[in-house]
Coordinates of C-alpha atoms and ligand atoms in Angstrom, one line a residue:
M29 CA 24.2 -19.1 9.3
N30 CA 24.4 -15.6 10.9
D31 CA 21.3 -13.7 11.4
I32 CA 20.8 -10.8 8.9
F33 CA 19.5 -7.5 10.4
I34 CA 18.2 -4.8 8.0
L35 CA 17.2 -1.3 8.9
G36 CA 14.3 -0.1 6.7
I37 CA 13.4 3.6 6.1
E38 CA 10.2 4.8 4.6
T39 CA 9.3 8.4 3.9
S40 CA 7.5 8.3 0.5
C41 CA 4.3 10.1 1.7
D42 CA 3.1 11.2 5.1
E43 CA 4.5 8.5 7.4
T44 CA 8.0 8.7 8.8
S45 CA 8.9 5.1 9.6
A46 CA 12.0 3.0 10.5
S47 CA 12.1 -0.7 11.3
I48 CA 14.6 -3.5 12.0
V49 CA 13.7 -6.8 10.4
K50 CA 15.6 -10.0 11.1
N51 CA 16.2 -12.6 8.3
G52 CA 13.6 -10.9 6.1
R53 CA 10.5 -11.9 7.9
E54 CA 10.8 -11.2 11.6
V55 CA 10.0 -7.7 12.7
I56 CA 12.1 -6.6 15.7
S57 CA 10.9 -3.0 15.7
N58 CA 8.6 -0.9 13.5
V59 CA 8.3 2.7 14.4
I60 CA 5.7 4.7 12.5
S61 CA 5.2 8.4 13.0
S62 CA 2.1 9.5 11.1
Q63 CA 1.6 13.1 10.1
V64 CA -2.0 12.6 9.3
D65 CA -3.3 15.2 11.9
L66 CA -1.1 17.9 10.3
H67 CA -2.6 17.3 6.8
K68 CA -6.2 16.7 7.9
K69 CA -7.2 20.4 7.8
Y70 CA -6.1 20.6 4.1
G71 CA -8.1 17.5 3.1
G72 CA -5.0 15.7 1.8
V73 CA -1.2 15.5 2.0
V74 CA 0.6 18.8 1.5
P75 CA 4.0 17.8 0.0
E76 CA 6.0 20.7 1.4
I77 CA 4.7 20.1 4.9
A78 CA 5.4 16.4 4.6
S79 CA 9.0 16.9 3.6
R80 CA 9.7 19.4 6.5
K81 CA 8.1 17.1 9.0
H82 CA 10.2 14.1 7.7
V83 CA 13.4 16.2 8.3
E84 CA 12.3 16.8 11.9
L85 CA 11.4 13.2 12.6
I86 CA 13.8 11.0 10.6
I87 CA 16.6 10.8 13.1
P88 CA 14.5 10.3 16.3
V89 CA 12.4 7.6 14.4
I90 CA 15.5 5.8 13.3
N91 CA 17.0 6.0 16.8
Q92 CA 13.9 4.7 18.3
A93 CA 13.8 1.7 15.9
L94 CA 17.4 0.9 16.8
E95 CA 16.8 1.3 20.5
E96 CA 13.7 -0.9 20.5
A97 CA 15.7 -3.6 18.7
D98 CA 18.7 -3.1 21.1
L99 CA 21.0 -2.8 18.1
A100 CA 23.8 -0.4 17.2
L101 CA 24.2 0.8 13.6
E102 CA 27.5 -1.2 13.3
E103 CA 25.6 -4.4 13.9
L104 CA 23.3 -4.0 10.9
D105 CA 23.8 -6.0 7.6
G106 CA 22.2 -3.4 5.4
I107 CA 20.3 -0.1 5.2
A108 CA 17.2 -0.1 3.1
V109 CA 15.2 2.9 1.9
T110 CA 12.2 3.6 -0.3
Y111 CA 13.5 5.6 -3.3
G112 CA 10.2 5.7 -5.3
P113 CA 7.4 6.1 -6.2
G114 CA 6.2 8.9 -4.0
L115 CA 6.6 12.6 -3.3
V116 CA 10.0 13.8 -4.4
G117 CA 10.7 16.0 -1.4
A118 CA 9.5 13.3 1.1
L119 CA 11.5 10.5 -0.6
L120 CA 14.7 12.6 -0.6
V121 CA 14.7 12.9 3.2
G122 CA 14.7 9.1 3.6
V123 CA 17.2 8.5 0.8
S124 CA 19.6 11.2 2.1
A125 CA 19.4 9.7 5.6
A126 CA 20.0 6.2 4.4
K127 CA 22.9 7.2 2.2
A128 CA 24.6 9.1 5.1
L129 CA 24.2 6.2 7.5
A130 CA 25.4 3.6 4.9
F131 CA 28.4 5.7 4.2
T132 CA 29.2 6.3 7.8
V133 CA 29.1 2.7 9.0
D134 CA 30.2 1.3 5.6
K135 CA 27.1 -1.0 5.2
P136 CA 25.3 -2.0 2.0
L137 CA 22.6 0.5 0.8
I138 CA 19.5 -1.1 -0.7
G139 CA 17.0 1.1 -2.6
V140 CA 13.5 -0.4 -2.5
N141 CA 10.4 0.3 -4.7
H142 CA 7.5 1.3 -2.4
I143 CA 5.0 -1.0 -4.3
E144 CA 7.3 -3.9 -4.0
G145 CA 7.4 -3.1 -0.2
H146 CA 3.6 -3.2 0.0
I147 CA 3.6 -6.7 -1.6
A148 CA 6.3 -7.9 0.8
A149 CA 4.2 -7.0 3.8
N150 CA 2.5 -10.4 3.1
Y151 CA 5.8 -12.2 3.6
I152 CA 6.0 -10.8 7.1
Q153 CA 2.5 -11.7 8.0
H154 CA 2.6 -15.2 6.4
K155 CA 5.9 -16.9 7.0
E156 CA 5.0 -19.8 4.6
L157 CA 4.1 -17.6 1.6
E158 CA 6.4 -17.9 -1.4
P159 CA 6.0 -16.8 -5.0
P160 CA 4.4 -17.3 -7.4
F161 CA 1.1 -15.6 -6.5
V162 CA -1.1 -12.8 -7.7
C163 CA -1.3 -9.6 -5.5
L164 CA -3.8 -6.7 -5.7
V165 CA -1.9 -3.6 -4.5
V166 CA -4.4 -0.9 -3.7
S167 CA -3.3 2.3 -1.9
G168 CA -3.8 6.1 -2.1
G169 CA -1.5 6.4 -5.1
H170 CA -1.7 3.0 -6.8
S171 CA -4.1 0.2 -8.0
H172 CA -2.2 -2.7 -9.6
I173 CA -2.8 -6.4 -10.1
V174 CA 0.7 -7.8 -9.9
Y175 CA 1.8 -11.4 -10.8
V176 CA 4.7 -12.1 -8.5
K177 CA 6.7 -14.6 -10.4
D178 CA 9.6 -14.8 -7.9
Y179 CA 11.1 -12.6 -5.3
G180 CA 11.8 -9.3 -7.0
E181 CA 10.2 -10.4 -10.3
Y182 CA 6.9 -8.8 -11.3
E183 CA 4.5 -8.7 -14.1
I184 CA 1.7 -6.1 -14.1
V185 CA -1.5 -7.8 -15.1
G186 CA -3.9 -4.8 -14.6
R187 CA -3.7 -1.2 -13.4
T188 CA -5.9 1.8 -12.9
R189 CA -6.3 4.1 -15.9
D190 CA -7.2 7.1 -13.8
D191 CA -7.7 7.3 -10.0
A192 CA -6.3 4.9 -7.5
A193 CA -8.8 3.0 -5.4
G194 CA -7.7 4.8 -2.2
E195 CA -7.9 8.1 -4.0
A196 CA -11.5 7.3 -4.9
F197 CA -12.3 6.6 -1.2
D198 CA -10.6 9.8 -0.1
K199 CA -12.4 11.9 -2.8
V200 CA -15.9 10.5 -2.0
A201 CA -15.3 11.0 1.7
R202 CA -14.4 14.6 1.0
A203 CA -17.6 15.1 -1.1
L204 CA -19.6 13.7 1.8
G205 CA -17.8 16.1 4.2
M206 CA -16.4 13.2 6.2
G207 CA -12.7 14.2 6.6
Y208 CA -9.3 12.8 5.7
P209 CA -8.2 10.1 5.1
G210 CA -11.5 8.9 3.8
G211 CA -10.9 5.1 3.5
P212 CA -11.2 4.2 7.2
L213 CA -14.1 6.6 7.7
I214 CA -16.1 5.2 4.7
D215 CA -15.3 1.6 6.0
K216 CA -16.8 2.5 9.4
A217 CA -19.9 4.3 8.1
A218 CA -20.6 1.6 5.5
K219 CA -21.1 -0.9 8.3
L220 CA -24.3 1.0 9.2
G221 CA -25.5 1.4 5.6
N222 CA -27.3 -0.6 2.9
P223 CA -24.9 -1.6 0.0
E224 CA -27.8 -2.0 -2.3
A225 CA -29.3 1.4 -1.7
V226 CA -27.7 3.0 -4.8
N227 CA -26.5 1.2 -7.8
F228 CA -23.2 2.9 -8.6
P229 CA -21.4 1.9 -11.9
R230 CA -18.9 -1.0 -12.0
V231 CA -16.4 -0.4 -14.8
Y232 CA -14.9 -3.4 -16.7
F233 CA -13.0 -3.2 -19.9
E234 CA -13.0 -5.7 -22.8
K235 CA -12.7 -9.4 -22.1
G236 CA -9.2 -10.3 -20.9
N237 CA -8.3 -6.8 -19.9
L238 CA -8.0 -6.4 -16.1
D239 CA -7.5 -2.6 -15.8
F240 CA -9.5 -0.5 -13.5
S241 CA -11.2 2.9 -13.7
F242 CA -12.5 4.7 -10.6
S243 CA -13.0 8.3 -11.8
G244 CA -16.5 7.5 -13.1
I245 CA -17.8 6.1 -9.8
K246 CA -16.5 9.2 -8.0
T247 CA -18.4 11.4 -10.4
A248 CA -21.5 9.2 -10.1
V249 CA -21.4 9.7 -6.3
L250 CA -21.1 13.5 -6.7
N251 CA -24.0 13.5 -9.2
Y252 CA -26.2 11.4 -6.9
I253 CA -25.6 13.8 -4.0
N254 CA -26.4 16.8 -6.2
V255 CA -29.6 15.3 -7.6
Q256 CA -30.9 14.2 -4.2
N257 CA -30.2 17.7 -2.9
Q258 CA -32.0 19.3 -5.9
K259 CA -35.0 17.1 -5.4
G260 CA -34.9 18.0 -1.7
E261 CA -34.9 14.3 -0.8
G262 CA -31.5 14.2 0.9
Y263 CA -29.6 11.0 1.4
K264 CA -28.2 8.7 4.1
I265 CA -24.4 9.0 4.2
E266 CA -24.1 5.4 5.5
D267 CA -26.0 4.1 2.4
I268 CA -23.8 6.0 0.0
C269 CA -20.7 4.7 1.7
A270 CA -21.9 1.1 1.7
S271 CA -23.0 1.3 -1.9
F272 CA -19.9 3.0 -3.1
Q273 CA -17.6 0.6 -1.2
R274 CA -19.5 -2.5 -2.5
A275 CA -19.1 -1.3 -6.1
V276 CA -15.4 -0.7 -5.8
V277 CA -14.7 -3.9 -3.9
E278 CA -16.7 -6.0 -6.4
V279 CA -14.5 -4.8 -9.3
L280 CA -11.3 -5.2 -7.4
V281 CA -12.1 -8.8 -6.3
N282 CA -13.5 -9.9 -9.7
N283 CA -10.5 -8.7 -11.6
L284 CA -8.1 -10.2 -9.0
I285 CA -9.7 -13.6 -9.3
S286 CA -9.7 -13.4 -13.1
A287 CA -5.9 -12.5 -12.9
A288 CA -5.1 -15.6 -10.8
K289 CA -7.0 -17.8 -13.3
L290 CA -5.2 -16.1 -16.2
K291 CA -1.8 -16.8 -14.6
G292 CA -2.7 -20.3 -13.5
T293 CA -2.0 -19.7 -9.8
S294 CA -4.2 -20.6 -6.8
K295 CA -2.5 -18.1 -4.4
V296 CA -3.9 -14.6 -4.1
A297 CA -2.9 -11.7 -1.8
L298 CA -3.9 -8.1 -0.9
A299 CA -1.6 -5.2 -0.2
G300 CA -1.6 -1.4 0.4
G301 CA -3.7 0.9 2.5
V302 CA -7.0 -0.1 1.0
A303 CA -6.3 -3.7 1.8
A304 CA -7.2 -2.7 5.4
N305 CA -10.8 -2.3 4.2
S306 CA -13.1 -4.8 6.0
C307 CA -15.5 -5.2 3.0
L308 CA -12.6 -5.9 0.6
R309 CA -11.1 -8.4 3.1
S310 CA -14.4 -10.3 3.5
E311 CA -15.4 -10.4 -0.2
F312 CA -11.8 -11.4 -1.1
M313 CA -12.0 -14.3 1.4
K314 CA -15.4 -15.4 0.1
A315 CA -14.3 -15.3 -3.5
S316 CA -11.0 -17.2 -2.7
Q317 CA -12.9 -19.9 -0.9
D318 CA -15.4 -20.3 -3.8
N319 CA -12.4 -20.8 -6.1
N320 CA -10.4 -23.0 -3.8
F321 CA -7.6 -20.3 -3.7
K322 CA -5.3 -19.7 -0.8
A323 CA -5.8 -16.1 0.4
Y324 CA -3.4 -13.8 2.2
Y325 CA -3.5 -10.3 3.5
P326 CA -1.4 -8.4 6.0
S327 CA -2.6 -7.0 9.4
P328 CA -3.9 -3.4 9.0
I329 CA -0.7 -1.9 10.4
L330 CA 1.3 -3.6 7.7
C331 CA -1.2 -2.6 5.0
T332 CA -0.6 1.2 5.4
D333 CA 2.9 2.7 4.9
N334 CA 5.5 1.2 7.2
A335 CA 9.3 0.6 7.0
A336 CA 9.1 -3.1 8.0
M337 CA 7.8 -4.0 4.5
I338 CA 10.8 -2.0 3.0
A339 CA 13.3 -3.9 5.1
C340 CA 11.7 -7.2 4.2
S341 CA 11.9 -6.5 0.4
A342 CA 15.5 -5.4 0.9
Y343 CA 16.4 -8.8 2.4
Y344 CA 15.5 -10.5 -0.8
R345 CA 17.4 -7.9 -2.9
L346 CA 20.5 -8.2 -0.6
T347 CA 20.5 -12.0 -0.9
K348 CA 20.5 -11.6 -4.7
G349 CA 23.4 -9.1 -4.5
Q350 CA 21.1 -6.3 -5.7
V351 CA 22.6 -3.4 -3.7
S352 CA 22.6 0.3 -4.6
D353 CA 25.5 2.8 -4.6
L354 CA 25.7 6.2 -3.1
H355 CA 24.4 7.8 -6.3
L356 CA 20.9 6.4 -5.3
N357 CA 18.4 9.2 -5.9
A358 CA 14.6 9.6 -5.3
V359 CA 12.6 8.6 -8.4
P360 CA 9.0 9.9 -7.9
A361 CA 7.5 8.0 -10.8
L362 CA 9.5 4.8 -10.3
K363 CA 7.8 1.8 -12.0
L364 CA 7.6 -1.7 -10.4
G365 CA 10.5 -3.8 -11.7
E366 CA 12.5 -0.8 -12.9
K367 CA 16.1 -0.6 -11.8
Ligands
KG4_24 O1 -0.6 2.5 1.4 P1 -1.0 3.8 2.0 O2 -0.8 4.0 3.5 O3 -0.3 5.0 1.3 C1 0.0 5.0 -0.1 O4 1.0 4.4 -0.5 O5 -0.9 5.6 -0.8 O6 -2.6 4.0 1.6 C2 -3.3 5.1 2.0 C3 -4.7 4.9 1.4 C4 -5.6 6.1 1.6 O7 -6.2 6.5 0.4 C5 -6.6 5.6 2.7 O8 -7.9 6.2 2.5 C6 -6.7 4.2 2.3 O9 -5.4 3.8 2.0 N1 -7.2 3.3 3.4 C7 -8.4 2.7 3.3 C8 -8.6 2.1 4.6 N2 -7.5 2.3 5.4 C9 -6.7 3.1 4.6 N3 -9.3 2.6 2.3 C10 -10.4 1.9 2.6 N4 -10.7 1.3 3.8 C11 -9.8 1.3 4.8 N5 -10.1 0.7 5.9
ZN25 ZN1 2.0 3.1 0.3

């Protein structure tokens, strides 16, 4: 059988990325150009700045991915791109580039859902992993528990009703004056703090419902800071970080384990930027061992946004004949499993 090489393109938020993946799971190149320094001073991603920067970077990043793989466009078997969910202006840059390239070299165009891509990062990391399994997808924009029935077949078992987990990390870090993005900074500070110092709320819904809600904990942190300031007692940032992180992680892991039991699977996975969190990883491993589950998570570079995960997803779409045509458009609020 001939090898299949797919170029993946990812521009849904503030990372411009292009990658070549061989036969679905072997990363040949994965170029990621982060704009994080540009957005830092605004405390979050500024959509218009992101789109403009993608326009500047997209061609050099794609060229570098091809060069590192020592491949010409003509040698590719498909061109894959994230078409949603994400920032519309940012998505459009990747979608336009992918369409132009696919048209020029007459190769299949494969539109990929960004969340599906995050889940697929696990296939790259763990060559033996096959569906079915349950995956917790936690990023800056999403918090879902997904039952992966088969390649490309998903059932959402739980989702956030308000803020995404990553959003909560970013907002709490902002309130503590720590900078952006907050997740990695809280992760680091929490290592020096006491997770039992403050008892922040854990939100669970009625039995059998595995949804999340993180807006309450964000407010609880803000209230705690204000009250401590008013009392003139102050607070230790590291303790707040550790206590906040412990509360969020506890709910994420408990609901994930319940979802696996509900679906009758013993394989569980993490995905998305927050899956890089060290506390989440260790609590997830502990809970998986306690339940005799097989546990999977990608390396940190494959947790945050990257194009290798998009090329990997596209491989499974391509082998099922699920290709897009040149009418492919950016869909900012694209749902998982939606065509
Ligand atoms: O998946 P991603 O790169 O972009 C989206 O699709 O949103 O995720 C970015 C999010 C940010 O909210 C960031 O704070 C969070 O992932 N994040 C972390 C860590 N590393 C990144 N959150 C907690 N702990 C980390 N180590
Ligand atoms: Zn993402």
